[in-house]
Coordinates of C-alpha atoms in Angstrom, one line a residue:
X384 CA 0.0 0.0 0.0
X385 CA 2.9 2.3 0.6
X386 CA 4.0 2.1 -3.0
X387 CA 0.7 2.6 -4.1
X388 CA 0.3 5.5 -1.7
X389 CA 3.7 7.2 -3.2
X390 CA 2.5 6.6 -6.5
X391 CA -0.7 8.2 -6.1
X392 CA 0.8 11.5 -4.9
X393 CA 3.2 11.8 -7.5
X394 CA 0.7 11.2 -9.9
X395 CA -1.1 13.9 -7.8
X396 CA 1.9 16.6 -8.2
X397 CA 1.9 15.9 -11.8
X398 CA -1.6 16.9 -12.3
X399 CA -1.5 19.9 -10.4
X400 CA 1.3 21.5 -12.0
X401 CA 0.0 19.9 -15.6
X402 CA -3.3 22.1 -14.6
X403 CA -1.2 25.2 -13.9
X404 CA -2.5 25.1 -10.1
X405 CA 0.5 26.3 -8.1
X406 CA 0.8 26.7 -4.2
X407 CA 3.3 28.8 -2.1
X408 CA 6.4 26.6 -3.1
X409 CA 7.5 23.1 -3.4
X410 CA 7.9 22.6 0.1
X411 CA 4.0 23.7 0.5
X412 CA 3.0 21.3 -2.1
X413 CA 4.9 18.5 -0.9
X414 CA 3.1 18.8 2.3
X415 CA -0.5 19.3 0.9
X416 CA -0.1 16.4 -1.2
X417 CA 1.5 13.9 2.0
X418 CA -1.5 15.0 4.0
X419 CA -4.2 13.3 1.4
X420 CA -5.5 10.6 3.3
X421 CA -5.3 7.4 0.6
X422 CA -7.9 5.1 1.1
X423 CA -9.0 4.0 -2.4
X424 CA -6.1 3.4 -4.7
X425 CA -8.1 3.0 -7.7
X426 CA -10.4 5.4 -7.2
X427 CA -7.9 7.9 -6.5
X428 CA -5.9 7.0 -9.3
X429 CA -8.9 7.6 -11.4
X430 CA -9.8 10.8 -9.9
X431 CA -6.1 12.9 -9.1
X432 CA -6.8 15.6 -11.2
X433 CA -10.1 16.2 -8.7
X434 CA -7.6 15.8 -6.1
X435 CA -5.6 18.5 -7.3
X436 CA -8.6 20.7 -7.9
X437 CA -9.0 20.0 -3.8
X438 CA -5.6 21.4 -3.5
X439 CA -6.0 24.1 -5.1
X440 CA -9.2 25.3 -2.7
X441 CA -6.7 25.1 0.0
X442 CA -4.5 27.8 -1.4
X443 CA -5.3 31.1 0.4
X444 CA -3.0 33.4 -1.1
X445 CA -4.1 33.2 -5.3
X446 CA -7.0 31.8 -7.1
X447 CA -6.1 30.6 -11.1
X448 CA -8.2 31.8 -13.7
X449 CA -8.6 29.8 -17.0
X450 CA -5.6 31.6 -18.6
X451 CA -3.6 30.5 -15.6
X452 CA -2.5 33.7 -14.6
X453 CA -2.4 33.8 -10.8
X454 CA -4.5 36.6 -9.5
X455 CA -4.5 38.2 -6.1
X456 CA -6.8 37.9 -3.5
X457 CA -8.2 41.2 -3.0
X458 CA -8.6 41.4 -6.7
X459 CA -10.8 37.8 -6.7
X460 CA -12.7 38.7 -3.5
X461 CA -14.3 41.8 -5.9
X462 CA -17.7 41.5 -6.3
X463 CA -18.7 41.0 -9.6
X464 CA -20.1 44.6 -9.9
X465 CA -16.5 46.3 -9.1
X466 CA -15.1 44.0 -11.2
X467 CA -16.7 45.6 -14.3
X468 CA -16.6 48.5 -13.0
X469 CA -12.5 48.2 -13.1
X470 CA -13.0 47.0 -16.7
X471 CA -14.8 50.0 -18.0
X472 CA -12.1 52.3 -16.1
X473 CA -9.2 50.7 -17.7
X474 CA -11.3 50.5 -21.0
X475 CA -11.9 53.9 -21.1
X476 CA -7.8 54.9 -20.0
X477 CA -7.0 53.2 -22.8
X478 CA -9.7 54.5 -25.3
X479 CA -9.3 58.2 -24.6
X480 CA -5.8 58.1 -24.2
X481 CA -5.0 56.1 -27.3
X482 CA -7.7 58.7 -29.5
X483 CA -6.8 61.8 -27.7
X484 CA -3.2 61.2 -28.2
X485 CA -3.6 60.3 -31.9
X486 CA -5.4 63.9 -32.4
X487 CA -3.2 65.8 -30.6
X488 CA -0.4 64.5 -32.8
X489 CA -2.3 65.1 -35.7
X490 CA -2.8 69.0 -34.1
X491 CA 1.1 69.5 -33.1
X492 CA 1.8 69.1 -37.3
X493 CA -1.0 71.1 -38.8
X494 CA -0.3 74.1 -36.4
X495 CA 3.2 74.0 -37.7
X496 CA 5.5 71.0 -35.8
X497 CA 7.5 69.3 -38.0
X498 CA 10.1 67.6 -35.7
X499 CA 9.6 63.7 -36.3
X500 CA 12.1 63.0 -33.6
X501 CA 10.3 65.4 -30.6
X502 CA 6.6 63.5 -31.9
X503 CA 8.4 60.0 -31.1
X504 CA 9.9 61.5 -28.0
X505 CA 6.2 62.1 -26.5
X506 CA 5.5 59.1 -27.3
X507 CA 7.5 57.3 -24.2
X508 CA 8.8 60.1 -22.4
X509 CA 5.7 60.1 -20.1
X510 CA 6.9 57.3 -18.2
X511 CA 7.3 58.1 -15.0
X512 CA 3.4 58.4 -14.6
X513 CA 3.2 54.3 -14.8
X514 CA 5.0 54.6 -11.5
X515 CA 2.1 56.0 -9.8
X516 CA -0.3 52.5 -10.4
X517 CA 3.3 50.5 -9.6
X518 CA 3.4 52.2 -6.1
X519 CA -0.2 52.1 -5.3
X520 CA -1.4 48.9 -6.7
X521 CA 2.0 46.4 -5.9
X522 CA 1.7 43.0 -6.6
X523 CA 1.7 41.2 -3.1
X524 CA 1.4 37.9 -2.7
X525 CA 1.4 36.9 -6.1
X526 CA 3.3 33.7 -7.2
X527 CA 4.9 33.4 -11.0
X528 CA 3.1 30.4 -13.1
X529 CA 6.4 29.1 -13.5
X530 CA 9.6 29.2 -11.8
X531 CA 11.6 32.6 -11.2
X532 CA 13.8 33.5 -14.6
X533 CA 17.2 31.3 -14.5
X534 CA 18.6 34.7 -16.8
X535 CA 20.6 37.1 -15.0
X536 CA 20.0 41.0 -14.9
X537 CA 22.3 42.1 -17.4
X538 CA 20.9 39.6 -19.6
X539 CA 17.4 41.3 -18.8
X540 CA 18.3 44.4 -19.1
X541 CA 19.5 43.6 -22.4
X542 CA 16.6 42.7 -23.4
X543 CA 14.9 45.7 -22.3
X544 CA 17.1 47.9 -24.2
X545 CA 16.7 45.9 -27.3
X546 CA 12.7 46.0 -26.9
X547 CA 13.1 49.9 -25.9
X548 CA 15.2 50.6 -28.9
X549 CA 12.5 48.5 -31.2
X550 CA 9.9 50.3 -29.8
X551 CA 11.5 54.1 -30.2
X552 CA 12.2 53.1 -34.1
X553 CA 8.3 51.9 -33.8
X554 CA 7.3 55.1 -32.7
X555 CA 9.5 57.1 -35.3
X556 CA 7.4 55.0 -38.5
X557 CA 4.4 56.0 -36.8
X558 CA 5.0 59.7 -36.4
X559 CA 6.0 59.6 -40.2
X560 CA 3.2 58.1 -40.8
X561 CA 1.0 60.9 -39.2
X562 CA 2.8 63.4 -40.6
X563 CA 1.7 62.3 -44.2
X564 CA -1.6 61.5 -43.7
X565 CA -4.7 62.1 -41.7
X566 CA -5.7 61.5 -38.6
X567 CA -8.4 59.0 -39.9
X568 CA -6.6 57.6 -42.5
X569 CA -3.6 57.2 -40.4
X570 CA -6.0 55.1 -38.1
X571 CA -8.0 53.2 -40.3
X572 CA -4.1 51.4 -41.5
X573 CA -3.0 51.3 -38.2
X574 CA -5.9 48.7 -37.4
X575 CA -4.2 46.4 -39.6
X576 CA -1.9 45.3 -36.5
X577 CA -5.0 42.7 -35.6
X578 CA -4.4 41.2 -38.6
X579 CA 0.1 41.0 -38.3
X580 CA -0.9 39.8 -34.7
X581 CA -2.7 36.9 -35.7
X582 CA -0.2 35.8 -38.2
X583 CA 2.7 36.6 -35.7
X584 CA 0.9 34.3 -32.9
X585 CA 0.9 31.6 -35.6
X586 CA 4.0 31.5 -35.8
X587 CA 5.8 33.1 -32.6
X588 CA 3.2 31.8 -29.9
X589 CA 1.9 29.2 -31.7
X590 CA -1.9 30.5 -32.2
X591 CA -4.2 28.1 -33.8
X592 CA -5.5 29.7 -36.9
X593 CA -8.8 29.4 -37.7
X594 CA -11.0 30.1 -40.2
X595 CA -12.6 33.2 -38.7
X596 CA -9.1 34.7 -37.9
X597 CA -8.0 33.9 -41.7
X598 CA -11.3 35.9 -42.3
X599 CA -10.3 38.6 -40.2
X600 CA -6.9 38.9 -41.9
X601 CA -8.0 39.2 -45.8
X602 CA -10.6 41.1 -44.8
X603 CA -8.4 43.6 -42.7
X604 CA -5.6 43.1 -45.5
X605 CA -8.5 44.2 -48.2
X606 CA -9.4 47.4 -46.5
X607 CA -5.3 48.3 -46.0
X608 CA -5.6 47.9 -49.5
X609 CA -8.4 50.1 -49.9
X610 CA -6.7 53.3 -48.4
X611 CA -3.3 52.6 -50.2
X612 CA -5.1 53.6 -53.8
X613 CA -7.4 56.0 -52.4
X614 CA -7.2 59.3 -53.4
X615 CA -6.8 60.8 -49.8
X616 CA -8.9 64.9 -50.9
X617 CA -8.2 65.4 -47.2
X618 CA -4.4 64.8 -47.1
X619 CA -2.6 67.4 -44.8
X620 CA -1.2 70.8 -47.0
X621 CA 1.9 70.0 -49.7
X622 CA 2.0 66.5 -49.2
X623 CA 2.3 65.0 -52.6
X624 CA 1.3 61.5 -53.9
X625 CA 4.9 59.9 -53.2
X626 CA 4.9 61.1 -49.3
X627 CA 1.2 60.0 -49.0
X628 CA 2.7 56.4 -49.8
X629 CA 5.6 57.0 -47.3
X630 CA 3.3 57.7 -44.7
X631 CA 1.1 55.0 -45.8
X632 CA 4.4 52.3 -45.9
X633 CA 5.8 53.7 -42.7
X634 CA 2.0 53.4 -40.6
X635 CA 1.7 49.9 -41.8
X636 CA 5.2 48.9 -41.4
X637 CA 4.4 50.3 -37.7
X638 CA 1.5 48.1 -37.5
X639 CA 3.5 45.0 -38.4
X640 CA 6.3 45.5 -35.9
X641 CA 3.9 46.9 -33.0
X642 CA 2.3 43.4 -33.5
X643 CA 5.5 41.4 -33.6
X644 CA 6.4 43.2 -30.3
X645 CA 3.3 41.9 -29.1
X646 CA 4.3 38.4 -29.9
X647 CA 7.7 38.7 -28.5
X648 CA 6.8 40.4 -25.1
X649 CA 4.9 37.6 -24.8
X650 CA 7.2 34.8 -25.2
X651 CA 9.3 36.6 -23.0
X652 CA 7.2 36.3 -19.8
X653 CA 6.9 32.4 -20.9
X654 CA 11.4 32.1 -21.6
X655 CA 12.6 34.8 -20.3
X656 CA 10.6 36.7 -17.5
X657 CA 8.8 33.8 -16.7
X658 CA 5.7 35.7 -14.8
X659 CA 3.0 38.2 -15.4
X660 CA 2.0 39.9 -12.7
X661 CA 0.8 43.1 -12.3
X662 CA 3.9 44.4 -11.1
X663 CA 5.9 42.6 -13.7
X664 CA 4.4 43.8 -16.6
X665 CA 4.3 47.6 -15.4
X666 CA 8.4 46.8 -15.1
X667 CA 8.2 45.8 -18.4
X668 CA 6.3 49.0 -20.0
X669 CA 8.9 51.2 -17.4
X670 CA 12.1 49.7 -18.6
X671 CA 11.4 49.7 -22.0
X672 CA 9.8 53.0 -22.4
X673 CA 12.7 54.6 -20.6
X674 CA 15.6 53.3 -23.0
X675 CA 12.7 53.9 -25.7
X676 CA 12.7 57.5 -24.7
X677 CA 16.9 57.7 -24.1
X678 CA 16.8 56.3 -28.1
X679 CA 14.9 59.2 -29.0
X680 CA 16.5 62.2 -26.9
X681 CA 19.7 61.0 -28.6
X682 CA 17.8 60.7 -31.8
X683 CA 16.5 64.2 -31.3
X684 CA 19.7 65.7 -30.7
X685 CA 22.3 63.2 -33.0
X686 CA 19.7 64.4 -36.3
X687 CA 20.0 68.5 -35.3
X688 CA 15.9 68.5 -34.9
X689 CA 16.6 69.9 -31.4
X690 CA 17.7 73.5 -33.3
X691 CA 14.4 73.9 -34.6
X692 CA 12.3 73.6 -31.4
X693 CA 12.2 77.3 -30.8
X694 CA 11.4 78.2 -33.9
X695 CA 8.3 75.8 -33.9
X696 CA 7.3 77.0 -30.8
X697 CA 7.4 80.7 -32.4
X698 CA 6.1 80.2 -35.0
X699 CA 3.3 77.2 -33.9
X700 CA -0.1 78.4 -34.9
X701 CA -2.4 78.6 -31.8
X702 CA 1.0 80.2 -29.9
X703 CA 3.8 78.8 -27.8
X704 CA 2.0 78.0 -24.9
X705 CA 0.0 76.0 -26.8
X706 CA 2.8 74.4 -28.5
X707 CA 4.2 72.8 -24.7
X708 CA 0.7 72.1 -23.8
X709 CA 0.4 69.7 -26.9
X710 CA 3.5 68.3 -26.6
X711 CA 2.5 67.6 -22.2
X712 CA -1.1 66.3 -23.0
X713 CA 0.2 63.9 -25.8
X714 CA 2.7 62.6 -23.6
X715 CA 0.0 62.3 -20.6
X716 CA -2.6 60.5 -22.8
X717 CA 0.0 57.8 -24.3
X718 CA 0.8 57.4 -21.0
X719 CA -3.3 57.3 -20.1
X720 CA -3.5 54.9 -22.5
X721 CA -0.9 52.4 -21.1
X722 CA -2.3 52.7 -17.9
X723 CA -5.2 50.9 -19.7
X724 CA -3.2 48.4 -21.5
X725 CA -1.5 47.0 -18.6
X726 CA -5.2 47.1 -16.2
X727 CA -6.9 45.1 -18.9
X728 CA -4.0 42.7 -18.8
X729 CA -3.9 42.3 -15.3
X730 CA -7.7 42.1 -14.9
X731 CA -8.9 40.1 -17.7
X732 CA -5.8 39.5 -20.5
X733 CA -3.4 40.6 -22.5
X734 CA -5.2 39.4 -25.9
X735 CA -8.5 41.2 -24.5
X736 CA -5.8 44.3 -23.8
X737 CA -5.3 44.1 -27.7
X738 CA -8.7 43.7 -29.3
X739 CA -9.8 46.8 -27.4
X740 CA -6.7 48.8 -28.7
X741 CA -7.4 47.6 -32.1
X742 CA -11.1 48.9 -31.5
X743 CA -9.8 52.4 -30.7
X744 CA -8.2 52.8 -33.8
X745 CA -12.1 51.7 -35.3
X746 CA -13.2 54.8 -33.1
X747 CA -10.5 57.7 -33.7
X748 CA -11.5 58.2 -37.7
X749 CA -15.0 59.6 -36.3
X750 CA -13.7 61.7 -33.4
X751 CA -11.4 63.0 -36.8
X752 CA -14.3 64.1 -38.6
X753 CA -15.7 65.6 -35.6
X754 CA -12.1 67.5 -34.5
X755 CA -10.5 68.0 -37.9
X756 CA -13.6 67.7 -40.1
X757 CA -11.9 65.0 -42.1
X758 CA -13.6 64.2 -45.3
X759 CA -14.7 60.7 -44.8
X760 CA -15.5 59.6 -48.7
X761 CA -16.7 56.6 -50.1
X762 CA -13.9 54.3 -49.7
X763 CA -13.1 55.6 -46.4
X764 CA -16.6 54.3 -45.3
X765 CA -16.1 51.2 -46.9
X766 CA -12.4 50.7 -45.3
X767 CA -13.9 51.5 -41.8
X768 CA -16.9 48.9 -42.3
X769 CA -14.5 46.2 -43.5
X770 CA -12.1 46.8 -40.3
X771 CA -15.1 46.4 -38.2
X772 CA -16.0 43.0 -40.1
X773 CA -12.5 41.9 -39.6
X774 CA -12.6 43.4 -36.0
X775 CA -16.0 41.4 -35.4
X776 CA -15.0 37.9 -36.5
X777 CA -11.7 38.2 -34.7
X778 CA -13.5 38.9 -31.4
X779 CA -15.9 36.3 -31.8
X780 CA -13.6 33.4 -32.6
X781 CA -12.1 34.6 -29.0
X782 CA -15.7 34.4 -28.0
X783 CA -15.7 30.4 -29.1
X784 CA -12.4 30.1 -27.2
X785 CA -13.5 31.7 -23.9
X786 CA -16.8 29.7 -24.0
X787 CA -14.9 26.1 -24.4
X788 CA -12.1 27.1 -22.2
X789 CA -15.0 28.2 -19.3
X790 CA -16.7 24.5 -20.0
X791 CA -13.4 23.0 -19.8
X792 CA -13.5 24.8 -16.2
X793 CA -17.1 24.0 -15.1
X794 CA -16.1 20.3 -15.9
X795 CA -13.3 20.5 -13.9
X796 CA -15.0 22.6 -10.8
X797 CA -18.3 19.7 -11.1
X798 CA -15.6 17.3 -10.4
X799 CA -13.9 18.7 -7.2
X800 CA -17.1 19.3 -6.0
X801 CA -18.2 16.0 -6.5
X802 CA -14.7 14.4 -4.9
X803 CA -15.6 17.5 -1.6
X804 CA -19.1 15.7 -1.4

């Protein structure tokens, strides 16, 4: 019976970490698994993933949600109400910041700004604010998925400074882009990065591809396709036919990379990192945004931009008070706007985090018209519509997924509860 009994357990600790349920440390588990009472071998052996379901209802410090992120307690003691009530907040952070700040880039070059390297600069500089959710919300309590990274710092930091420099050349292809094109244009393209993302998680983070995503990535590829022959009537002043396809190369080029950063930064919290909390992903968007924003100071100064500063702010249409105010609110609202990112990761996911950024690009072509009066024509319409198909499918086949992954959970919660009875 003793070999049986050792059997069973190990069987036990298999299944627990197989089901990505995790307790303080190995030490903890070893105990909670030599306390289980063994009475029926075979049952037992039939039914060890219950008993590591019974496990799990032990642990007091996390609870795992069907992603297996570990989640603090606080968080999971929310009532359901103040749990959406955190989701619309960080939904709407990431909304307004992510339109606000494309219009007031937009507003920086038709009153006269013309620095590419001080529009990428904005971009990242507002880091510091991520430090106020960092300090106020810290990640107690909360134990990785999977062991603590075996990498040392240097080779992290590396790493950061890699992603940060990626990130500021990002951010440079995207203020080209702006500069050549308008506001709603500019957006409509930039929701093509749904579309690179799902082909990147194909391949990076090994995505299943399905027929509603392969939907979602002509259709999104069509209406790209759309804007690049469109005769754009409501192009910004003097730019000619060859910088409208500069600016439409360098936004979708932007698009692409943004959504192979995507890919990356997440197989780096599964090789590299090895975690995601809270905490842990707020590190990431600090460290990287501040080599991001060293990249493009030295950027700014290495190209000569820097000389022309004053005379922008001179000569910058609504005056020079205006001109630092634009420059402050853009870098508050990108910075808004991450705030949101990283909440929707750390309260639902990050692929959730995504699809609502993608929908905020769906959103800042109207709030053009409205602000700019952009001169939404025919094709524009049709571009918009076919990004919302594309947008549509793609959340619904994450729809499917969510609904099989939550049956996948009820089966395995009817079975603990049946092994408690």
């Amino acid at each position: 019976m003793a070999d049986e009994s050792d059997g069973l357990k190990s069987d036990v600790k298999k299944e627990v970490k197989k089901k990505d349920i995790y307790t303080h440390d190995d030490e903890d588990l070893e105990q909670k698994v030599e306390n289980l009472k063994i009475e029926d071998s075979v049952t037992l052996h039939r039914h060890a993933r219950r008993i590591a379901f019974r496990i799990r209802l032990d642990n007091e410090d996390l609870i795992v949600v069907n992603d297996g992120q570990s989640i603090p307690l606080p968080l999971a003691k929310l009532k359901r109400w103040q749990w959406w009530t955190l989701i619309v907040i960080n939904i709407c952070f990431l909304l307004i910041g992510q339109v606000v700040a494309v219009l007031l880039g937009r507003f920086y070059y038709d009153q006269g700004g013309n620095s590419k390297w001080m529009a990428t600069l904005v971009q990242t500089i507002g880091f510091p604010i991520l430090f106020v959710p960092f300090f106020l919300f810290p990640s107690s309590k909360q134990i990785p998925t999977t062991p603590t990274t075996s990498f040392s710092l240097p080779v992290v930091l590396l790493f950061y400074l890699i992603i940060g420099t990626v990130i500021a050349g990002d951010n440079m292809l995207y203020s080209v882009g702006l500069l050549y094109l308008s506001a709603s244009t500019y957006s409509l393209i930039c929701a093509t990065q749904l579309a690179f993302n799902a082909v990147f998680s194909y391949f990076i983070n090994s995505q299943k591809f399905t027929a509603l995503i392969f939907n979602s990535v002509v259709v999104l590829s069509l209406s790209a396709s759309l804007l690049a022959v469109n005769d754009d009537s409501d192009r910004p002043l003097g730019v000619t036919n060859g910088k409208y396809f500069i600016g439409f190369m360098a936004t979708l080029a932007a698009s692409a990379l943004y959504a192979l950063l995507l890919s990356v930064m997440q197989l780096s919290f599964q090789k590299l990192i090895k975690k995601e909390t809270f905490s842990v992903v707020l590190e990431l968007q600090i460290y990287t945004s501040f080599f991001a924003t060293c990249v493009s100071t030295i950027g700014l100064f290495a190209s000569g931009e820097w000389r022309t500063l004053s005379g922008e702010m001179d000569g910058f249409g609504k005056g020079g008070l205006a001109y630092v105010m634009t420059l402050v609110w853009t870098a508050v609202a990108w910075q808004v706007c991450s705030v949101g990112v990283v909440g929707l990761i750390f309260v639902v996911s990050s692929l959730f985090s995504n699809v609502i950024s993608t929908l905020s690009l769906a959103l800042t072509p109207l709030a053009a018209v409205v602000v700019f009066h952009d001169n939404m024509n025919g094709v524009k319409v049709i571009a918009m519509l076919m990004g919302l198909w594309g947008f549509s499918t793609y959340i619904y086949q994450n729809y499917l997924d969510d609904l099989s992954m939550k049956r996948k959970q009820r089966d395995a919660n009817a079975n603990g509860t049946q092994l408690t009875s």
